[in-house]
mmCIF file of C-alpha atoms in Angstrom:
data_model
loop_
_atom_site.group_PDB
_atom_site.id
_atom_site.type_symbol
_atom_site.label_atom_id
_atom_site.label_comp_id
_atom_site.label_asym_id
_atom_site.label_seq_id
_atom_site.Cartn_x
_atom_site.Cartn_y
_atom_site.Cartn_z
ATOM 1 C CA UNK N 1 0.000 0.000 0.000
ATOM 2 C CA UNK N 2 2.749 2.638 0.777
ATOM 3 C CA UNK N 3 4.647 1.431 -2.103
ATOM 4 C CA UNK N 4 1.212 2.090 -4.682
ATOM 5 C CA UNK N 5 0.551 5.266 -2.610
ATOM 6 C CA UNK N 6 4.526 6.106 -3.072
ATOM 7 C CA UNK N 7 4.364 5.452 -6.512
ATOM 8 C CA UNK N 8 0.933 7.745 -7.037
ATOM 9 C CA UNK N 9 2.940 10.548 -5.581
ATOM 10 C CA UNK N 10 5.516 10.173 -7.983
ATOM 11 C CA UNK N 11 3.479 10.012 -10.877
ATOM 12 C CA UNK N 12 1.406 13.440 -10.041
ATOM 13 C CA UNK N 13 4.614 15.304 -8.954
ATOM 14 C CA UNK N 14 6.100 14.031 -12.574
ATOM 15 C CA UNK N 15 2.600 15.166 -14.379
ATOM 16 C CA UNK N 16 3.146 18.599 -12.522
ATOM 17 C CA UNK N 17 6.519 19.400 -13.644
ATOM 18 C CA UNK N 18 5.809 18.668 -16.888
ATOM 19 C CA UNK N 19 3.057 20.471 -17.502
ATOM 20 C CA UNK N 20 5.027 23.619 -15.185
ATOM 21 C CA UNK N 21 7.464 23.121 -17.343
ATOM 22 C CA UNK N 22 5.484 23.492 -21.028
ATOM 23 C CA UNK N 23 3.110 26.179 -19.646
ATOM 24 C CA UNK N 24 4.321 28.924 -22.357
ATOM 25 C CA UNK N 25 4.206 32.651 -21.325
ATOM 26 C CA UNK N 26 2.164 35.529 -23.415
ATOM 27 C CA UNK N 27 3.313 38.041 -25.060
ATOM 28 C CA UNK N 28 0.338 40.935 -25.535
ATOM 29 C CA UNK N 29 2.456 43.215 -27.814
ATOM 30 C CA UNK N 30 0.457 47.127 -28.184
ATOM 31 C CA UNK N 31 1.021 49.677 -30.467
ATOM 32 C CA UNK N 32 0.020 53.128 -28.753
ATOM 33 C CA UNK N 33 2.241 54.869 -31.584
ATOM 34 C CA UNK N 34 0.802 57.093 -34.441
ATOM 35 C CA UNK N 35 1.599 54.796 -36.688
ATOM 36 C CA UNK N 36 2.382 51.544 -38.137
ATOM 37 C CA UNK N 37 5.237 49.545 -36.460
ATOM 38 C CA UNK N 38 6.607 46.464 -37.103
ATOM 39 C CA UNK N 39 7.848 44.610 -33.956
ATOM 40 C CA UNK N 40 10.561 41.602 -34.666
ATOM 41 C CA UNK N 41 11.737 38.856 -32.559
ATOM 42 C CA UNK N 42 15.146 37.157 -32.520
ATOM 43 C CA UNK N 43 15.351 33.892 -30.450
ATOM 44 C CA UNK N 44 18.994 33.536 -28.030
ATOM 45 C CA UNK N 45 21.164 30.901 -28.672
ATOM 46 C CA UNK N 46 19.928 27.469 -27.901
ATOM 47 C CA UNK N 47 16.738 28.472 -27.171
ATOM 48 C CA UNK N 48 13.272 27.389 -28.717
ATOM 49 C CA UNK N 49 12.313 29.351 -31.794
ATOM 50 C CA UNK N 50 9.257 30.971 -32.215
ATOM 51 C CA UNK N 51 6.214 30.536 -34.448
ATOM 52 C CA UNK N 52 7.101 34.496 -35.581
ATOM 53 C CA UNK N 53 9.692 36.521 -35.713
ATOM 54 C CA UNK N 54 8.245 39.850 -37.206
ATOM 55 C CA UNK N 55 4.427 41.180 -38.095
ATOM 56 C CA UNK N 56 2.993 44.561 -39.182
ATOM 57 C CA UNK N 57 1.182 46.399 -36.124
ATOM 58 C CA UNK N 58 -1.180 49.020 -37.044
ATOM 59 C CA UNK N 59 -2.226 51.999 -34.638
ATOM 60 C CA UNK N 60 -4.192 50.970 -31.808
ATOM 61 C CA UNK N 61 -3.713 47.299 -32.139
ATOM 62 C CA UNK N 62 -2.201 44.694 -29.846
ATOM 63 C CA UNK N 63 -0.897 41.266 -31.178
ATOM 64 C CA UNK N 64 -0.525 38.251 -28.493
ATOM 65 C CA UNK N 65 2.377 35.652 -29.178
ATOM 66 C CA UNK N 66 2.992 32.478 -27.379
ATOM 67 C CA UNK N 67 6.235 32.505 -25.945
ATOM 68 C CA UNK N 68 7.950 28.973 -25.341
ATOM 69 C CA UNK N 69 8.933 28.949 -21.103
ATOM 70 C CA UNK N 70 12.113 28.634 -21.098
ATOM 71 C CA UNK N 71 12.259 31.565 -24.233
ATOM 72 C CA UNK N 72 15.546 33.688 -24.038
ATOM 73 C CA UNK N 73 15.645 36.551 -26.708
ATOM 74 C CA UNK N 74 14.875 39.795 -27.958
ATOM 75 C CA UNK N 75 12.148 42.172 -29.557
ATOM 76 C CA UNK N 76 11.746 45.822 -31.139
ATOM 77 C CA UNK N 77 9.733 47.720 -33.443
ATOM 78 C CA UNK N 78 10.666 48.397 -36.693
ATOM 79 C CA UNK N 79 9.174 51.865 -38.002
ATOM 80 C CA UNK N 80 9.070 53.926 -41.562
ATOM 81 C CA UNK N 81 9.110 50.721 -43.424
ATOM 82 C CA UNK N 82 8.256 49.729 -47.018
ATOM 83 C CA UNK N 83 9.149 48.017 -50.028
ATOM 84 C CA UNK N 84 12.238 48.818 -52.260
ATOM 85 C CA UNK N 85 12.892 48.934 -55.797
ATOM 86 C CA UNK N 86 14.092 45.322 -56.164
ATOM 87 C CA UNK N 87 10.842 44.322 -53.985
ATOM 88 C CA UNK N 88 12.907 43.597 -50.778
ATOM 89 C CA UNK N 89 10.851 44.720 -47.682
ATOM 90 C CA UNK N 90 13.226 47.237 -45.514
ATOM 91 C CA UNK N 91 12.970 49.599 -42.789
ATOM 92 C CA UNK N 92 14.780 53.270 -41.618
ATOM 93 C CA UNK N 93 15.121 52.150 -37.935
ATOM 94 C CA UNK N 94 15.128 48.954 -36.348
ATOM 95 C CA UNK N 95 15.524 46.687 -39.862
ATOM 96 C CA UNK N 96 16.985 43.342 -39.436
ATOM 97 C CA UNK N 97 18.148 42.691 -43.072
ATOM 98 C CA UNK N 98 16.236 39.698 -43.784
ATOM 99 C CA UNK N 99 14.740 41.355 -46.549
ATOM 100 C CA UNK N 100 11.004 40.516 -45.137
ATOM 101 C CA UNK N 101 8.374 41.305 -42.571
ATOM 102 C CA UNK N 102 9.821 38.378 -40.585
ATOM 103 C CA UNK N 103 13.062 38.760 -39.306
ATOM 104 C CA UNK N 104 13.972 34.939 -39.629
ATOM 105 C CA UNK N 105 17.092 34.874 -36.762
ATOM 106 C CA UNK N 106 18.324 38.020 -37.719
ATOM 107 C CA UNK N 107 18.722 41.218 -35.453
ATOM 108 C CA UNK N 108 17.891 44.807 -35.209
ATOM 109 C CA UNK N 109 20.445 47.408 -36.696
ATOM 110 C CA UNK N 110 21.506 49.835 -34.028
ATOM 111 C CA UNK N 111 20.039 52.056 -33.584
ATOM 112 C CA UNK N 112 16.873 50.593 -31.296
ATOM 113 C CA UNK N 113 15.297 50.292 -28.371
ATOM 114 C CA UNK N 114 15.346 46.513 -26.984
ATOM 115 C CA UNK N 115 12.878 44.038 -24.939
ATOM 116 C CA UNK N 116 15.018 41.558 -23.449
ATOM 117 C CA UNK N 117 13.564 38.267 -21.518
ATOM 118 C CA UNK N 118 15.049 35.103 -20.475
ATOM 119 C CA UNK N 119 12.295 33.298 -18.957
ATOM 120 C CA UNK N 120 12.294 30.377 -16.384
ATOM 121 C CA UNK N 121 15.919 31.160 -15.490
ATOM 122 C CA UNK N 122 17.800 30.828 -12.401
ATOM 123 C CA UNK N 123 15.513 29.944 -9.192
ATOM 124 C CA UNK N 124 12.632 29.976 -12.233
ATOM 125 C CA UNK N 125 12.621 33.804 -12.351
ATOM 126 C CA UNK N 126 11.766 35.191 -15.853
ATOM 127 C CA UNK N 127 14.330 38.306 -16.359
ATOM 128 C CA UNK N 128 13.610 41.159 -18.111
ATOM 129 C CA UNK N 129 14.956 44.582 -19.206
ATOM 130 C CA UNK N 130 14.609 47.773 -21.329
ATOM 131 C CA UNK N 131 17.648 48.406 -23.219
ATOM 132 C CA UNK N 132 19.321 51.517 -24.863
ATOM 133 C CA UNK N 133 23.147 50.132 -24.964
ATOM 134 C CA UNK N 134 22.228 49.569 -28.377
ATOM 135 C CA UNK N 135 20.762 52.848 -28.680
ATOM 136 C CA UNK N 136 17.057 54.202 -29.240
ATOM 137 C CA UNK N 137 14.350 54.127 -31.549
ATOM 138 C CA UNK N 138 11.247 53.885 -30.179
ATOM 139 C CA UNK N 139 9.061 54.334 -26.793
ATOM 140 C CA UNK N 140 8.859 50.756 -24.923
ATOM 141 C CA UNK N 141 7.043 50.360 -21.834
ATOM 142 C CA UNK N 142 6.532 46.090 -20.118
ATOM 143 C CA UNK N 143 4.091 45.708 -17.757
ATOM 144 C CA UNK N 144 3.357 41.994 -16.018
ATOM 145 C CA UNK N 145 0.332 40.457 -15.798
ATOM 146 C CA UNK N 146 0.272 38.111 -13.103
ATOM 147 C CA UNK N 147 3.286 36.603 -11.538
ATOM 148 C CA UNK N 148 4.742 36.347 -8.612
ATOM 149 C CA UNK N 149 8.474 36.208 -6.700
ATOM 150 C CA UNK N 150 11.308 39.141 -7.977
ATOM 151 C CA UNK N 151 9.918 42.383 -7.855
ATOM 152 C CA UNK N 152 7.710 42.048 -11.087
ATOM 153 C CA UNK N 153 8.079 45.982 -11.934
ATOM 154 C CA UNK N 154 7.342 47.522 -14.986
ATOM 155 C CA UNK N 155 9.807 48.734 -16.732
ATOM 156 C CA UNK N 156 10.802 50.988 -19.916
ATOM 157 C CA UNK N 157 11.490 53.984 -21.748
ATOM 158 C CA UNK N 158 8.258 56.304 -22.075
ATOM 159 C CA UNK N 159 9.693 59.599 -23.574
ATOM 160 C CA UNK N 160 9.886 60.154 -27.204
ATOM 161 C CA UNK N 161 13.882 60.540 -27.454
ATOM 162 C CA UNK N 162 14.202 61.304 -31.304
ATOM 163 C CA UNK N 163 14.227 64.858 -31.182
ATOM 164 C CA UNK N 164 16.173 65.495 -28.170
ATOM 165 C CA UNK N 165 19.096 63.043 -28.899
ATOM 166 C CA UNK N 166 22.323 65.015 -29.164
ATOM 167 C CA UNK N 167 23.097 65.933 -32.822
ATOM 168 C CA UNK N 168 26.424 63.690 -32.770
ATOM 169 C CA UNK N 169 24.282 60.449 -31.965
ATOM 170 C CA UNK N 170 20.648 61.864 -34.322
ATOM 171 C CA UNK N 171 19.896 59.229 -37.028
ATOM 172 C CA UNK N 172 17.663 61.476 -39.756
ATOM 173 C CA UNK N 173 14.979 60.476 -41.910
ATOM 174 C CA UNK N 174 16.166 59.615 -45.434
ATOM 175 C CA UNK N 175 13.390 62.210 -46.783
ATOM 176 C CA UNK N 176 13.416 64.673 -44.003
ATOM 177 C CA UNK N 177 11.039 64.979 -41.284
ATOM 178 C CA UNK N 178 12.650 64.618 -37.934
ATOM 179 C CA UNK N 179 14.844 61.800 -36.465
ATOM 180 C CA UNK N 180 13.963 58.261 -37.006
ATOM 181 C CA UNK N 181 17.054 57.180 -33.965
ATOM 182 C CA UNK N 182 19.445 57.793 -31.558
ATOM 183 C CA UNK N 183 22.727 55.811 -31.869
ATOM 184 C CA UNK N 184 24.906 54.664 -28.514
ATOM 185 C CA UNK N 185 28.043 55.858 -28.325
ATOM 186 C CA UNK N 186 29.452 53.148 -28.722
ATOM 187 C CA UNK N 187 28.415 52.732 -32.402
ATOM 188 C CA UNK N 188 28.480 56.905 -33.256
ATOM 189 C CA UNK N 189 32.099 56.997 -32.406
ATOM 190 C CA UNK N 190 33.680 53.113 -31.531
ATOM 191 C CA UNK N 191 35.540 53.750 -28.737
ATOM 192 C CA UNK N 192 36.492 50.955 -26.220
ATOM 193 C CA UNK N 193 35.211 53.896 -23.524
ATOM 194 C CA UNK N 194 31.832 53.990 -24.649
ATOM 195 C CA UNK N 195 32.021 50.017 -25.698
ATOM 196 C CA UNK N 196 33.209 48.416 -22.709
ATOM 197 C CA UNK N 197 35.691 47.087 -24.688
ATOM 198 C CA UNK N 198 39.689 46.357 -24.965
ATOM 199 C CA UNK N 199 41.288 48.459 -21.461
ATOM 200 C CA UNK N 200 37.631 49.310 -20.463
ATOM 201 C CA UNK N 201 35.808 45.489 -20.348
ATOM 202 C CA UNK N 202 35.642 45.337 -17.154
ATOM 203 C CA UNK N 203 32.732 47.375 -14.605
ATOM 204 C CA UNK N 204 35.584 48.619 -12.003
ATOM 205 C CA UNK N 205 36.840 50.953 -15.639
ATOM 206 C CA UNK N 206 34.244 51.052 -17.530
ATOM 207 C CA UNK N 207 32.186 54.210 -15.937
ATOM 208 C CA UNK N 208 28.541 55.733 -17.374
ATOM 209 C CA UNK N 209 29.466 58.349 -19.924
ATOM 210 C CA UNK N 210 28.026 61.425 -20.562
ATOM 211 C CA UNK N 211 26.193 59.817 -23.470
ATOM 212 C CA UNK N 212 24.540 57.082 -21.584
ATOM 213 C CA UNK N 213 23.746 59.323 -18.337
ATOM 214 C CA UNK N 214 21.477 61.503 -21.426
ATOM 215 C CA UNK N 215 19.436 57.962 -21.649
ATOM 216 C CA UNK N 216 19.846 57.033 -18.379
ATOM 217 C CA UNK N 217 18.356 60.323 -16.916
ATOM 218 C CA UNK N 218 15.204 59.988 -19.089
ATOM 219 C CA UNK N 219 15.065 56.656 -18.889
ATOM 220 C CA UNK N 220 16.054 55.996 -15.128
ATOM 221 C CA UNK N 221 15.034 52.013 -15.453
ATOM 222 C CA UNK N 222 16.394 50.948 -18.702
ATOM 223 C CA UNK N 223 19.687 49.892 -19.408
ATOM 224 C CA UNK N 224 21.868 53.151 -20.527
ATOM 225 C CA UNK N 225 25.156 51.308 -21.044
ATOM 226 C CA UNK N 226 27.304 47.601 -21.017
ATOM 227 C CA UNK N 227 26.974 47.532 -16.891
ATOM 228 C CA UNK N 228 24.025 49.231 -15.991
ATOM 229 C CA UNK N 229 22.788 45.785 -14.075
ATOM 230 C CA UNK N 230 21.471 47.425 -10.228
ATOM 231 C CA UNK N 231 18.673 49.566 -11.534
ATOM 232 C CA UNK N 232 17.603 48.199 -15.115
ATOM 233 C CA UNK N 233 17.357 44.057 -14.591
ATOM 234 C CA UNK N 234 14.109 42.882 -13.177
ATOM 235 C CA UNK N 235 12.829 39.255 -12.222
ATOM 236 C CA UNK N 236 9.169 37.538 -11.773
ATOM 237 C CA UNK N 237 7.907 34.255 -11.957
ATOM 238 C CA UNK N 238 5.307 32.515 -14.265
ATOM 239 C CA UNK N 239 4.288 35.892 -15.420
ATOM 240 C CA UNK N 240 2.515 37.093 -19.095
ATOM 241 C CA UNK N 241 4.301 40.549 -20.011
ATOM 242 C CA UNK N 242 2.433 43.526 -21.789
ATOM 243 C CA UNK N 243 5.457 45.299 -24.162
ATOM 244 C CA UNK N 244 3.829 48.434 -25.541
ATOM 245 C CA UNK N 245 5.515 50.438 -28.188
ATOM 246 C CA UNK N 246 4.645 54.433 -27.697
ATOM 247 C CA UNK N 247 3.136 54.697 -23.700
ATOM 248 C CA UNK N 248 1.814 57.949 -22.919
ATOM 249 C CA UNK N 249 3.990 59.362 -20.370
ATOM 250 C CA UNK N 250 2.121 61.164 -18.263
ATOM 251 C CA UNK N 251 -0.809 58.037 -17.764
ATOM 252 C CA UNK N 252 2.415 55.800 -17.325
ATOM 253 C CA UNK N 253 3.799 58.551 -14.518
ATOM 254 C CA UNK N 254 0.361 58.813 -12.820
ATOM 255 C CA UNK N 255 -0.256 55.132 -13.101
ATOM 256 C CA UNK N 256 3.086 53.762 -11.723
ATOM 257 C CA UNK N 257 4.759 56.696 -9.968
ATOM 258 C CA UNK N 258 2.311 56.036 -7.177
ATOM 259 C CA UNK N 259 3.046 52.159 -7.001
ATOM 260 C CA UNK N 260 5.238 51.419 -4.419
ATOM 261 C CA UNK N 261 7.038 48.122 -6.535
ATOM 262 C CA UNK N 262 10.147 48.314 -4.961
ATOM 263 C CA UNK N 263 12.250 49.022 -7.739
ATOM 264 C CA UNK N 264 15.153 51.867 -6.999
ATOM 265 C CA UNK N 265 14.903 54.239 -9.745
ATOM 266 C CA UNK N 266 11.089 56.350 -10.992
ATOM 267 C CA UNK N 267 9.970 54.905 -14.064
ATOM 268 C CA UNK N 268 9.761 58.218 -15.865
ATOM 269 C CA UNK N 269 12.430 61.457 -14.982
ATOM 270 C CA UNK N 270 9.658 64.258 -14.452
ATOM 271 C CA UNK N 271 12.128 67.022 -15.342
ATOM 272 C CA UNK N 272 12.270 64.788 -18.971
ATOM 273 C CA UNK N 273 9.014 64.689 -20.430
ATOM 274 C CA UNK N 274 10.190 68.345 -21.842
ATOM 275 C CA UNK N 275 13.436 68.117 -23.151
ATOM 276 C CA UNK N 276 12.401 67.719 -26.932
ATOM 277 C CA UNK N 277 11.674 71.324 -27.083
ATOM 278 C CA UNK N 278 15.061 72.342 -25.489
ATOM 279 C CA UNK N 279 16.512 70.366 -27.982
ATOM 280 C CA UNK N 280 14.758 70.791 -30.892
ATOM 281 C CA UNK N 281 17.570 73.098 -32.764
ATOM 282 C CA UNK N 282 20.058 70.033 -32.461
ATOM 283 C CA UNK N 283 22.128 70.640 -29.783
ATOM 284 C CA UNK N 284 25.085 68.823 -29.328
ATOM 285 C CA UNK N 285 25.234 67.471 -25.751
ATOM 286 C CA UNK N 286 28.930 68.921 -25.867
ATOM 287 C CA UNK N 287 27.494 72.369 -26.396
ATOM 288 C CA UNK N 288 27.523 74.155 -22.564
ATOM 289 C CA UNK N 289 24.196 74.414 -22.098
ATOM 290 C CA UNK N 290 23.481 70.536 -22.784
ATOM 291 C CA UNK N 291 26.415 70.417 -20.176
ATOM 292 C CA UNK N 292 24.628 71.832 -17.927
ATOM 293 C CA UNK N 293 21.534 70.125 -18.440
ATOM 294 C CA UNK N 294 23.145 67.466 -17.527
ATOM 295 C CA UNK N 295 24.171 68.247 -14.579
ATOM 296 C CA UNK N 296 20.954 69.448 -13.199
ATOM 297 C CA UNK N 297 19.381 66.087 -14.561
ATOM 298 C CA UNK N 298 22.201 63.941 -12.668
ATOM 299 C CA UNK N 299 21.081 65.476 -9.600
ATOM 300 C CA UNK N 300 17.361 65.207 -10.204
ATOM 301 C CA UNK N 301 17.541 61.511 -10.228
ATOM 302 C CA UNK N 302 20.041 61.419 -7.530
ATOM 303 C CA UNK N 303 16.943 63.124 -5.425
ATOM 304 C CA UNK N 304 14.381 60.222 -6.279
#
């Protein structure tokens, strides 16, 4: 009898894991932009591949994927895309060179704003981040829906960056019309200071530039550069995620300023939301008065 009752036991802890194991996460991807995006997925290494890897998102719509649990990877938006000469589908920020709406394993050119999960990953905490190392693009705002264990805070970049990036960094419209990107550093100018690279791989040299402290102060929860880790990784457990391209700030502010979630850093820089009209003659953040706009934004989010 204890050995049937022994084995029963077995048996439902084995059906439990498994079906744990293969419970898949959701994706509820929302467009709150003024127009079309295209949002792409790229898959890490050895991890399952998913059933898409790029659609069209119109204004106002949402699109829900099924994420595999144990999913590492990536996702953007893509954004002033259409179809070239020679019929091969491409896009002024974000593209990922496959040619087509679906990005097929390949990546976003820098640069743009990044979505980055591994789910199910050590102590079975999903990770997740906002990321600007690879410079910005677009607005990006993830929310969870449901969870539990980490601190399961939302987390992003809600300001519209494009007009106030620095001149030096501004990617520009092929036809005019405003900026369609802000590059890193890293990629505007290649140095191992801004890279994290060569004498500066390691986070006891490799400080926050003045570059990534102009993302980092709007963006006080995303990652700003290589080893921004304390205030821009967060962690839940069996969790569904809402990534929405384009969040009005001020909702987002009133909405989560007032939620006590633990996290260190404000989910939106107050003293930002304006900075597009400072900026809009294309200041270069080497010019004094960007200087000193940093400054006064340093200390800002040192008061938080």
């Amino acid at each position: 009898m204890d050995r049937r009752h022994l084995c029963s036991t077995f048996l439902l802890l084995l059906f439990i894991s498994f079906f744990s194991e293969v419970n898949p996460a959701y994706f509820k991807v929302v467009n709150k932009c003024r127009h079309t995006i295209w949002p792409g997925f790229l898959s890490g290494a050895n991890t399952a591949q998913l059933t898409t890897t790029g659609f069209v998102l119109k204004p106002g719509k949402s699109r829900t994927v099924t994420i595999p649990k144990s999913w590492s990877g990536r996702l953007w938006g893509r954004t002033f895309c259409g179809v070239d000469f020679s019929r091969k589908f491409i896009c002024q920020s974000g593209d990922c060179g496959s040619g087509q709406i679906e990005c097929s394993g390949s990546g976003a050119k820098p640069p743009a704003t990044l979505a980055e999960f591994t789910l199910n990953g050590a102590g079975g905490l999903d990770f997740y981040d906002v990321s600007l190392v690879d410079g910005y693009n677009l607005p990006m705002l993830i929310v969870v829906k449901g969870g539990k264990g980490g601190n399961c805070s939302a987390t992003g970049c809600l300001l519209d960056l494009n007009g106030a990036c620095p001149s030096e960094l501004r990617v520009a419209r092929q036809n005019g019309g405003g900026g369609v990107g802000c590059r890193s550093a890293c990629e505007a100018f290649g140095d191992p200071e801004y890279c994290c690279s060569g004498a500066f791989r390691t986070p006891d040299v490799c400080r926050p530039s003045r570059y990534s402290l102009f993302f980092k102060h709007a963006c006080p929860r995303a990652y700003s550069y290589a080893y921004d880790d304390t205030t821009s990784t967060y962690t839940c457990a069996g969790a569904d995620y809402v990534i929405m391209f384009c969040p009005p700030p001020h909702t987002s502010q009133k909405v989560f300023g007032a939620r006590k979630d633990g996290a260190l850093l404000p989910l939106v820089n107050k003293s930002m939301i304006y900075i597009s009209s400072l900026h809009a003659n294309g200041a270069s953040l080497s010019d004094g008065l960007c200087k000193g706009m940093v400054v006064g934004f340093e200390f800002l989010v040192l008061k938080h």
